[in-house]
Amino acid sequence: MNLSNQQLLDLASKITKKVGKKLAKKANGKVTTKFSDKHDIKLLEDEESENLIVKYLWKKSEIPILGEENHQETNFLNGKVWIVDPIDGTVNFSRGIPIASVSIALWENGQPLLGIVYDFNRDVLYSGIIGVGAFRNGKKIAVSQNQKKSDSILFTGKPVLSHLDDSVIKQWFGYFEEYRKVRMIGSASLSLCYVASGNGDVYTEDHIQIWDFAAGVTLVQAAGGKITFEKSDKNKFSYIVKATNGHIQF
C-alpha cells in the first residue's frame, strides 16, 4: 500500500478527530482509572482510544505502530512507524482540566515526517508535514520571530521519569529566570503546538517519552522552528527534547 504523505496525514487526521470527539464527551472528569501511582495515571479511555487508532491505522496503511499503551515489540528507528499518544495530558483529562489532546506522528528512520495533534476540548486540529508546512484547522501557522529569551515564553514540564533534588531545582529555576514567563500545562504535545503557532517560543523537557513529543516536534519543524532530541538514560523510549522558533538559542 503506497500512500503519499498527504494521504497518510489525511487518514491520521480522520481517526484523530474521531477518537478526540469521543473523548470530548467524557472531558468532565468522569473516567475509569485502571492504574494510579504518585506521579502517573492510566485510564480505560487511554486503552480504548489507542485500540481504535491502531486498528484504523493498520487497516489503512499497514505501517508499524508504536503506541503509549502497547510498545514493547516495535522497532521505531527503522523505516516508517506511526507513533501514537491516545491521550496526552491524561491527568488533566482525568480531573476535567481542558488541556489534553490526541496525537499521532509518522516518523521514518528515527526522524519526524508528519504529525497531527487534536485539541479535542477546543475542536482545534494541528497538522503538518516536514517541508510542506504546519496548519491549525487548515490555516497555515508559523513560529514566532522573538529574538530574546527575555521576551519569550518557555514551555516545559516534569516527566514521570525525572527526579528533582535541590541542585536540579536550583539549576532549573535559574534557567527559568532568563525567560519572560514559564508555562507548565501538563501536555507536551499542546505545548509544542503553541511553539509551532507562535504563541510560545521555546519548549524543553528531559526524560520525556517519545509518544509525548513525536507529533509536537514535527509540527514545530514544519512551522519553521528548530528541534533537537537525543536519547536519555531512563529507557529506550525516553529523550531530552528542545524546540525553538529558531531565533532563541539554548
mmCIF file of C-alpha atoms in Angstrom:
data_model
loop_
_atom_site.group_PDB
_atom_site.id
_atom_site.type_symbol
_atom_site.label_atom_id
_atom_site.label_comp_id
_atom_site.label_asym_id
_atom_site.label_seq_id
_atom_site.Cartn_x
_atom_site.Cartn_y
_atom_site.Cartn_z
ATOM 1 C CA MET A 1 0.000 0.000 0.000
ATOM 2 C CA ASN A 2 1.855 3.090 -1.256
ATOM 3 C CA LEU A 3 0.224 6.266 0.047
ATOM 4 C CA SER A 4 1.552 9.828 -0.295
ATOM 5 C CA ASN A 5 2.464 11.845 2.779
ATOM 6 C CA GLN A 6 -0.674 13.940 2.296
ATOM 7 C CA GLN A 7 -2.842 10.823 2.118
ATOM 8 C CA LEU A 8 -1.208 9.482 5.275
ATOM 9 C CA LEU A 9 -1.767 12.821 7.010
ATOM 10 C CA ASP A 10 -5.416 12.842 5.950
ATOM 11 C CA LEU A 11 -6.160 9.347 7.219
ATOM 12 C CA ALA A 12 -4.378 10.005 10.528
ATOM 13 C CA SER A 13 -6.281 13.281 10.923
ATOM 14 C CA LYS A 14 -9.563 11.460 10.364
ATOM 15 C CA ILE A 15 -9.048 8.912 13.143
ATOM 16 C CA THR A 16 -7.533 11.538 15.453
ATOM 17 C CA LYS A 17 -10.671 13.636 15.218
ATOM 18 C CA LYS A 18 -12.973 10.629 15.571
ATOM 19 C CA VAL A 19 -11.268 9.495 18.775
ATOM 20 C CA GLY A 20 -10.973 13.044 20.083
ATOM 21 C CA LYS A 21 -14.677 13.704 19.682
ATOM 22 C CA LYS A 22 -15.441 10.554 21.697
ATOM 23 C CA LEU A 23 -13.095 11.760 24.427
ATOM 24 C CA ALA A 24 -14.637 15.237 24.424
ATOM 25 C CA LYS A 25 -17.895 13.707 25.609
ATOM 26 C CA LYS A 26 -16.046 12.461 28.710
ATOM 27 C CA ALA A 27 -13.930 15.555 29.274
ATOM 28 C CA ASN A 28 -15.561 16.305 32.615
ATOM 29 C CA GLY A 29 -13.507 14.030 34.842
ATOM 30 C CA LYS A 30 -15.936 11.085 34.604
ATOM 31 C CA VAL A 31 -13.364 8.482 33.634
ATOM 32 C CA THR A 32 -12.343 4.938 34.596
ATOM 33 C CA THR A 33 -8.950 4.585 36.304
ATOM 34 C CA LYS A 34 -7.005 1.374 35.628
ATOM 35 C CA PHE A 35 -3.753 2.323 37.375
ATOM 36 C CA SER A 36 -2.548 5.166 39.567
ATOM 37 C CA ASP A 37 0.624 5.979 41.486
ATOM 38 C CA LYS A 38 2.272 9.083 42.895
ATOM 39 C CA HIS A 39 3.137 10.646 39.546
ATOM 40 C CA ASP A 40 1.112 8.841 36.887
ATOM 41 C CA ILE A 41 -2.313 7.539 35.993
ATOM 42 C CA LYS A 42 -3.684 5.208 33.317
ATOM 43 C CA LEU A 43 -7.299 5.244 32.216
ATOM 44 C CA LEU A 44 -9.534 2.790 30.438
ATOM 45 C CA GLU A 45 -10.078 5.641 27.981
ATOM 46 C CA ASP A 46 -6.337 5.602 27.114
ATOM 47 C CA GLU A 47 -6.533 1.934 26.212
ATOM 48 C CA GLU A 48 -9.814 2.157 24.293
ATOM 49 C CA SER A 49 -8.642 5.175 22.302
ATOM 50 C CA GLU A 50 -5.350 3.589 21.333
ATOM 51 C CA ASN A 51 -7.079 0.387 20.255
ATOM 52 C CA LEU A 52 -9.321 2.359 17.898
ATOM 53 C CA ILE A 53 -6.379 4.275 16.436
ATOM 54 C CA VAL A 54 -4.176 1.205 15.994
ATOM 55 C CA LYS A 55 -6.907 -0.817 14.315
ATOM 56 C CA TYR A 56 -7.674 2.006 11.867
ATOM 57 C CA LEU A 57 -4.064 2.927 11.016
ATOM 58 C CA TRP A 58 -3.008 -0.674 10.448
ATOM 59 C CA LYS A 59 -6.000 -1.389 8.223
ATOM 60 C CA LYS A 60 -5.452 1.744 6.134
ATOM 61 C CA SER A 61 -1.652 1.864 5.887
ATOM 62 C CA GLU A 62 -0.066 -1.381 7.141
ATOM 63 C CA ILE A 63 2.701 0.737 8.733
ATOM 64 C CA PRO A 64 4.043 -0.478 12.117
ATOM 65 C CA ILE A 65 2.680 1.357 15.165
ATOM 66 C CA LEU A 66 4.348 2.450 18.404
ATOM 67 C CA GLY A 67 1.673 3.264 20.979
ATOM 68 C CA GLU A 68 1.957 4.534 24.520
ATOM 69 C CA GLU A 69 -0.144 1.662 25.812
ATOM 70 C CA ASN A 70 1.442 -1.141 23.739
ATOM 71 C CA HIS A 71 5.003 -0.535 22.636
ATOM 72 C CA GLN A 72 7.253 -3.400 23.664
ATOM 73 C CA GLU A 73 7.927 -5.000 20.281
ATOM 74 C CA THR A 74 8.085 -2.031 17.900
ATOM 75 C CA ASN A 75 11.416 -1.036 16.324
ATOM 76 C CA PHE A 76 10.749 2.669 15.908
ATOM 77 C CA LEU A 77 14.170 3.600 14.474
ATOM 78 C CA ASN A 78 13.919 1.622 11.230
ATOM 79 C CA GLY A 79 11.604 2.513 8.357
ATOM 80 C CA LYS A 80 8.268 4.236 8.775
ATOM 81 C CA VAL A 81 6.385 3.947 12.052
ATOM 82 C CA TRP A 82 3.292 5.595 13.476
ATOM 83 C CA ILE A 83 3.805 6.975 17.000
ATOM 84 C CA VAL A 84 0.549 7.297 18.935
ATOM 85 C CA ASP A 85 -0.399 9.007 22.184
ATOM 86 C CA PRO A 86 -4.138 8.359 22.686
ATOM 87 C CA ILE A 87 -4.441 10.979 25.437
ATOM 88 C CA ASP A 88 -1.602 13.402 26.053
ATOM 89 C CA GLY A 89 -2.481 15.120 29.296
ATOM 90 C CA THR A 90 -4.158 12.154 30.950
ATOM 91 C CA VAL A 91 -4.053 13.637 34.456
ATOM 92 C CA ASN A 92 -5.646 16.855 33.168
ATOM 93 C CA PHE A 93 -8.300 14.823 31.367
ATOM 94 C CA SER A 94 -8.999 12.698 34.449
ATOM 95 C CA ARG A 95 -9.664 15.813 36.533
ATOM 96 C CA GLY A 96 -11.716 17.717 33.980
ATOM 97 C CA ILE A 97 -8.943 20.217 33.173
ATOM 98 C CA PRO A 98 -9.460 21.088 29.471
ATOM 99 C CA ILE A 99 -5.827 20.747 28.367
ATOM 100 C CA ALA A 100 -5.369 17.386 26.641
ATOM 101 C CA SER A 101 -5.024 16.030 23.131
ATOM 102 C CA VAL A 102 -4.848 13.035 20.843
ATOM 103 C CA SER A 103 -1.564 12.969 18.943
ATOM 104 C CA ILE A 104 -0.234 10.875 16.070
ATOM 105 C CA ALA A 105 3.113 11.222 14.307
ATOM 106 C CA LEU A 106 4.702 9.397 11.411
ATOM 107 C CA TRP A 107 8.482 9.075 11.657
ATOM 108 C CA GLU A 108 10.894 7.473 9.230
ATOM 109 C CA ASN A 109 14.252 6.026 10.326
ATOM 110 C CA GLY A 110 14.057 7.847 13.634
ATOM 111 C CA GLN A 111 13.230 11.269 12.125
ATOM 112 C CA PRO A 112 9.882 13.148 12.045
ATOM 113 C CA LEU A 113 7.889 13.174 8.826
ATOM 114 C CA LEU A 114 4.361 14.345 9.664
ATOM 115 C CA GLY A 115 2.243 14.977 12.738
ATOM 116 C CA ILE A 116 -1.291 15.594 13.984
ATOM 117 C CA VAL A 117 -2.392 16.925 17.380
ATOM 118 C CA TYR A 118 -6.094 17.308 18.141
ATOM 119 C CA ASP A 119 -7.088 19.622 20.996
ATOM 120 C CA PHE A 120 -10.476 17.964 21.428
ATOM 121 C CA ASN A 121 -11.679 20.323 24.148
ATOM 122 C CA ARG A 122 -11.496 23.237 21.690
ATOM 123 C CA ASP A 123 -12.006 21.330 18.428
ATOM 124 C CA VAL A 124 -8.635 22.544 17.130
ATOM 125 C CA LEU A 125 -6.627 20.279 14.822
ATOM 126 C CA TYR A 126 -2.928 20.957 14.339
ATOM 127 C CA SER A 127 -1.344 19.145 11.401
ATOM 128 C CA GLY A 128 1.840 19.353 9.409
ATOM 129 C CA ILE A 129 4.319 17.736 7.058
ATOM 130 C CA ILE A 130 8.051 18.471 7.169
ATOM 131 C CA GLY A 131 8.972 20.543 4.135
ATOM 132 C CA VAL A 132 5.349 21.479 3.408
ATOM 133 C CA GLY A 133 4.095 23.449 6.416
ATOM 134 C CA ALA A 134 2.035 23.333 9.586
ATOM 135 C CA PHE A 135 -1.640 24.221 9.970
ATOM 136 C CA ARG A 136 -4.257 24.926 12.620
ATOM 137 C CA ASN A 137 -7.745 24.000 11.429
ATOM 138 C CA GLY A 138 -6.453 24.305 7.857
ATOM 139 C CA LYS A 139 -4.840 27.732 8.244
ATOM 140 C CA LYS A 140 -1.073 27.935 7.994
ATOM 141 C CA ILE A 141 0.864 28.668 11.185
ATOM 142 C CA ALA A 142 4.455 29.716 11.819
ATOM 143 C CA VAL A 143 6.811 30.070 14.753
ATOM 144 C CA SER A 144 7.354 33.447 16.409
ATOM 145 C CA GLN A 145 10.060 35.926 15.467
ATOM 146 C CA ASN A 146 11.148 36.745 19.027
ATOM 147 C CA GLN A 147 14.905 37.128 19.254
ATOM 148 C CA LYS A 148 15.484 37.346 23.018
ATOM 149 C CA LYS A 149 14.815 34.955 25.876
ATOM 150 C CA SER A 150 13.727 37.919 27.967
ATOM 151 C CA ASP A 151 10.832 38.481 25.523
ATOM 152 C CA SER A 152 9.958 34.808 25.273
ATOM 153 C CA ILE A 153 7.649 32.208 26.796
ATOM 154 C CA LEU A 154 9.168 28.860 27.735
ATOM 155 C CA PHE A 155 7.026 25.714 27.913
ATOM 156 C CA THR A 156 8.259 22.794 29.980
ATOM 157 C CA GLY A 157 7.177 20.078 32.386
ATOM 158 C CA LYS A 158 8.340 17.425 34.810
ATOM 159 C CA PRO A 159 8.031 13.970 33.228
ATOM 160 C CA VAL A 160 7.299 10.895 35.328
ATOM 161 C CA LEU A 161 10.864 9.654 34.825
ATOM 162 C CA SER A 162 12.532 12.803 36.205
ATOM 163 C CA HIS A 163 13.729 13.162 39.791
ATOM 164 C CA LEU A 164 14.348 16.582 41.299
ATOM 165 C CA ASP A 165 16.887 17.174 44.046
ATOM 166 C CA ASP A 166 17.899 20.560 45.464
ATOM 167 C CA SER A 167 20.718 21.133 42.964
ATOM 168 C CA VAL A 168 18.495 20.317 39.983
ATOM 169 C CA ILE A 169 15.730 22.584 41.262
ATOM 170 C CA LYS A 170 18.198 25.444 41.769
ATOM 171 C CA GLN A 171 19.556 24.995 38.248
ATOM 172 C CA TRP A 172 16.028 24.720 36.834
ATOM 173 C CA PHE A 173 14.780 27.945 38.369
ATOM 174 C CA GLY A 174 17.954 29.771 37.417
ATOM 175 C CA TYR A 175 17.237 28.775 33.831
ATOM 176 C CA PHE A 176 13.626 29.980 34.149
ATOM 177 C CA GLU A 177 14.815 33.456 35.140
ATOM 178 C CA GLU A 178 16.138 34.010 31.612
ATOM 179 C CA TYR A 179 12.593 33.992 30.173
ATOM 180 C CA ARG A 180 9.690 36.407 30.437
ATOM 181 C CA LYS A 181 7.306 33.641 31.508
ATOM 182 C CA VAL A 182 7.325 29.881 32.008
ATOM 183 C CA ARG A 183 4.311 27.658 31.386
ATOM 184 C CA MET A 184 3.751 24.073 32.600
ATOM 185 C CA ILE A 185 0.381 22.989 31.200
ATOM 186 C CA GLY A 186 0.561 19.207 31.523
ATOM 187 C CA SER A 187 0.546 18.364 27.813
ATOM 188 C CA ALA A 188 3.800 18.228 25.856
ATOM 189 C CA SER A 189 2.025 17.966 22.519
ATOM 190 C CA LEU A 190 -0.066 21.100 23.068
ATOM 191 C CA SER A 191 2.940 22.956 24.495
ATOM 192 C CA LEU A 192 4.797 22.214 21.254
ATOM 193 C CA CYS A 193 1.753 23.255 19.197
ATOM 194 C CA TYR A 194 1.858 26.645 20.928
ATOM 195 C CA VAL A 195 5.507 26.997 19.926
ATOM 196 C CA ALA A 196 4.644 25.980 16.355
ATOM 197 C CA SER A 197 1.835 28.563 16.339
ATOM 198 C CA GLY A 198 3.981 31.398 17.676
ATOM 199 C CA ASN A 199 2.021 31.597 20.953
ATOM 200 C CA GLY A 200 5.175 30.497 22.757
ATOM 201 C CA ASP A 201 8.817 30.479 21.748
ATOM 202 C CA VAL A 202 10.678 27.593 23.381
ATOM 203 C CA TYR A 203 9.951 24.114 24.709
ATOM 204 C CA THR A 204 12.333 21.890 26.650
ATOM 205 C CA GLU A 205 11.898 18.741 28.679
ATOM 206 C CA ASP A 206 14.193 15.968 29.896
ATOM 207 C CA HIS A 207 13.489 12.221 30.025
ATOM 208 C CA ILE A 208 10.215 12.527 28.148
ATOM 209 C CA GLN A 209 8.746 9.543 26.308
ATOM 210 C CA ILE A 210 8.751 9.635 22.511
ATOM 211 C CA TRP A 211 4.957 9.365 22.133
ATOM 212 C CA ASP A 212 4.543 12.529 24.231
ATOM 213 C CA PHE A 213 6.539 14.740 21.873
ATOM 214 C CA ALA A 214 6.740 12.982 18.476
ATOM 215 C CA ALA A 215 3.863 14.834 16.805
ATOM 216 C CA GLY A 216 4.593 18.152 18.501
ATOM 217 C CA VAL A 217 8.232 18.450 17.438
ATOM 218 C CA THR A 218 7.191 17.534 13.916
ATOM 219 C CA LEU A 219 4.806 20.489 13.893
ATOM 220 C CA VAL A 220 7.448 22.876 15.246
ATOM 221 C CA GLN A 221 9.866 21.914 12.479
ATOM 222 C CA ALA A 222 7.116 22.049 9.839
ATOM 223 C CA ALA A 223 6.247 25.557 11.081
ATOM 224 C CA GLY A 224 9.816 26.788 10.591
ATOM 225 C CA GLY A 225 11.301 26.102 14.013
ATOM 226 C CA LYS A 226 14.342 24.134 15.150
ATOM 227 C CA ILE A 227 14.229 20.903 17.130
ATOM 228 C CA THR A 228 16.729 18.625 18.831
ATOM 229 C CA PHE A 229 16.107 15.325 20.572
ATOM 230 C CA GLU A 230 18.633 12.906 21.970
ATOM 231 C CA LYS A 231 18.250 9.666 23.871
ATOM 232 C CA SER A 232 18.278 9.931 27.650
ATOM 233 C CA ASP A 233 19.383 7.178 30.004
ATOM 234 C CA LYS A 234 15.994 6.302 31.513
ATOM 235 C CA ASN A 235 14.720 3.792 28.937
ATOM 236 C CA LYS A 236 14.811 3.228 25.178
ATOM 237 C CA PHE A 237 11.792 5.485 24.628
ATOM 238 C CA SER A 238 12.961 8.486 26.705
ATOM 239 C CA TYR A 239 14.576 11.606 25.245
ATOM 240 C CA ILE A 240 15.921 15.033 26.075
ATOM 241 C CA VAL A 241 13.946 17.382 23.838
ATOM 242 C CA LYS A 242 14.352 21.008 22.836
ATOM 243 C CA ALA A 243 12.306 23.024 20.357
ATOM 244 C CA THR A 244 12.591 26.693 19.499
ATOM 245 C CA ASN A 245 11.465 29.285 16.996
ATOM 246 C CA GLY A 246 14.980 29.141 15.542
ATOM 247 C CA HIS A 247 15.993 32.535 16.915
ATOM 248 C CA ILE A 248 16.191 31.710 20.626
ATOM 249 C CA GLN A 249 19.349 29.788 21.456
ATOM 250 C CA PHE A 250 19.625 27.278 24.308
#
